[in-house]
Amino acid sequence: MGSATALDNVSVFLLLLPLFLQLSPLMAEEPVPCPATWPDQFHSVLFINRSSSLQKVDLWYDWPNGRNFNIIQHQLGVLSYDLEWDNGTSFYYTLHPFNTTCKVVHFDVGILRPNWLDGATFLGHKNVDNFLCNVWEKADFITYYEDVVTRRPVMWVFSSGMVAHVMTFEVGAVLEDANWQAPVYCFSETDTGSSLLESSIDVVSHGTLIRGIPHTAYA
Ligand SMILES: *[C@@H]1O[C@H](CO)[C@@H](O)[C@H](O)[C@H]1NC(C)=O
Ligand SMILES: *[C@@H]1O[C@H](CO)[C@@H](O)[C@H](O)[C@H]1NC(C)=O
Ligand SMILES: *[C@@H]1O[C@H](CO)[C@@H](O)[C@H](O)[C@H]1NC(C)=O
């Protein structure tokens, strides 16, 4: 009698075992991954494809100094500078031997916070550029791909269709102060292009990430 009960218990256990094995991953409540906070300072080389025109961008993100730089090499074309200050002022300029132009734009938002991706919606995993990535969407305007293993950004895609591939990601790299000086013609009163106000959506289409973010994306 005793042995029969023991057998019954074993049978019940064996019967239920697959059920437990199947449910355990669900019951473990795997946490939804969050994007890594951006390092306070980094240098990144980006390849950007925007409306089929290619750019190589040197991105210098420098949060402690409240500044961000996009140095944009258009393929076989102009080298242009997009210098952004956390006080809302951006300088867009070109230097000799290209035409010496400058446009100063004032925004009512600063540069991106290192945690600007907080609150992004997790979409799952995807292989992009040969890296297995976690994918998030932020405020309907950017899809952000981060390497599952190293947690470095691999690619981001704007709703405009602009795609940025991250080629290098040097944490802690800082561009020397002397390089953050906009040229003197950015400060001349006669510059017809100065003090223009543009919508941030417009700036997305100009190819920059940092200011090209609708206000809702700011933490
Ligand atoms: C750039 O994007 C366009 C449009 O999506 C695509 O046809 C083209 O192949 C891309 N170029 C590169 C170099 O990825
Ligand atoms: C913001 O800071 C930059 C760099 O110091 C400066 O050139 C610019 O005039 C400042 N803008 C405002 C609105 O104070
Ligand atoms: C430079 O300026 C000249 C004169 O305004 C213009 O014709 C030319 O297209 C400009 N070049 C570039 C690369 O913007």
PDB file of N, CA, C and O in Angstrom, residues 24 40 48 55 63 111 143 146 148 163 184 200:
ATOM      1  N   SER A  24       8.583  27.580 -15.979  1.00  0.00           N
ATOM      2  CA  SER A  24       9.580  28.281 -15.182  1.00  0.00           C
ATOM      3  C   SER A  24      10.158  29.540 -15.843  1.00  0.00           C
ATOM      4  O   SER A  24      10.335  30.544 -15.164  1.00  0.00           O
ATOM      5  N   ASP A  40      29.557  60.033 -19.811  1.00  0.00           N
ATOM      6  CA  ASP A  40      29.591  61.500 -19.733  1.00  0.00           C
ATOM      7  C   ASP A  40      30.353  62.124 -20.886  1.00  0.00           C
ATOM      8  O   ASP A  40      30.037  63.218 -21.341  1.00  0.00           O
ATOM      9  N   ILE A  48      26.524  57.863 -41.645  1.00  0.00           N
ATOM     10  CA  ILE A  48      25.104  58.211 -41.697  1.00  0.00           C
ATOM     11  C   ILE A  48      24.631  58.214 -43.145  1.00  0.00           C
ATOM     12  O   ILE A  48      25.252  58.831 -44.013  1.00  0.00           O
ATOM     13  N   GLN A  55      27.352  60.472 -45.055  1.00  0.00           N
ATOM     14  CA  GLN A  55      28.163  61.374 -44.237  1.00  0.00           C
ATOM     15  C   GLN A  55      28.980  60.543 -43.257  1.00  0.00           C
ATOM     16  O   GLN A  55      28.503  59.531 -42.767  1.00  0.00           O
ATOM     17  N   TRP A  63      29.251  65.970 -21.816  1.00  0.00           N
ATOM     18  CA  TRP A  63      28.200  66.407 -20.900  1.00  0.00           C
ATOM     19  C   TRP A  63      28.716  67.283 -19.750  1.00  0.00           C
ATOM     20  O   TRP A  63      28.106  68.328 -19.450  1.00  0.00           O
ATOM     21  N   ILE A 111      21.585  70.204 -24.581  1.00  0.00           N
ATOM     22  CA  ILE A 111      21.985  68.966 -25.249  1.00  0.00           C
ATOM     23  C   ILE A 111      21.345  67.775 -24.526  1.00  0.00           C
ATOM     24  O   ILE A 111      20.776  67.919 -23.443  1.00  0.00           O
ATOM     25  N   THR A 143      14.701  54.742 -33.347  1.00  0.00           N
ATOM     26  CA  THR A 143      14.871  53.354 -32.951  1.00  0.00           C
ATOM     27  C   THR A 143      16.353  53.170 -32.673  1.00  0.00           C
ATOM     28  O   THR A 143      17.202  53.557 -33.483  1.00  0.00           O
ATOM     29  N   GLU A 146      21.375  48.495 -29.518  1.00  0.00           N
ATOM     30  CA  GLU A 146      22.526  48.401 -28.618  1.00  0.00           C
ATOM     31  C   GLU A 146      23.012  46.952 -28.565  1.00  0.00           C
ATOM     32  O   GLU A 146      22.212  46.027 -28.392  1.00  0.00           O
ATOM     33  N   VAL A 148      24.003  43.563 -27.414  1.00  0.00           N
ATOM     34  CA  VAL A 148      23.592  42.842 -26.210  1.00  0.00           C
ATOM     35  C   VAL A 148      24.785  42.566 -25.296  1.00  0.00           C
ATOM     36  O   VAL A 148      24.689  42.663 -24.074  1.00  0.00           O
ATOM     37  N   VAL A 163      19.703  56.813 -41.178  1.00  0.00           N
ATOM     38  CA  VAL A 163      20.301  55.701 -40.447  1.00  0.00           C
ATOM     39  C   VAL A 163      21.726  56.054 -40.055  1.00  0.00           C
ATOM     40  O   VAL A 163      22.517  56.468 -40.905  1.00  0.00           O
ATOM     41  N   VAL A 184      35.149  83.515 -35.983  1.00  0.00           N
ATOM     42  CA  VAL A 184      34.793  84.896 -35.629  1.00  0.00           C
ATOM     43  C   VAL A 184      33.564  85.373 -36.415  1.00  0.00           C
ATOM     44  O   VAL A 184      32.753  86.132 -35.898  1.00  0.00           O
ATOM     45  N   SER A 200      12.888  71.770 -34.104  1.00  0.00           N
ATOM     46  CA  SER A 200      13.873  70.706 -33.920  1.00  0.00           C
ATOM     47  C   SER A 200      13.681  69.587 -34.929  1.00  0.00           C
ATOM     48  O   SER A 200      14.613  68.896 -35.282  1.00  0.00           O
TER      49      SER A 200
END
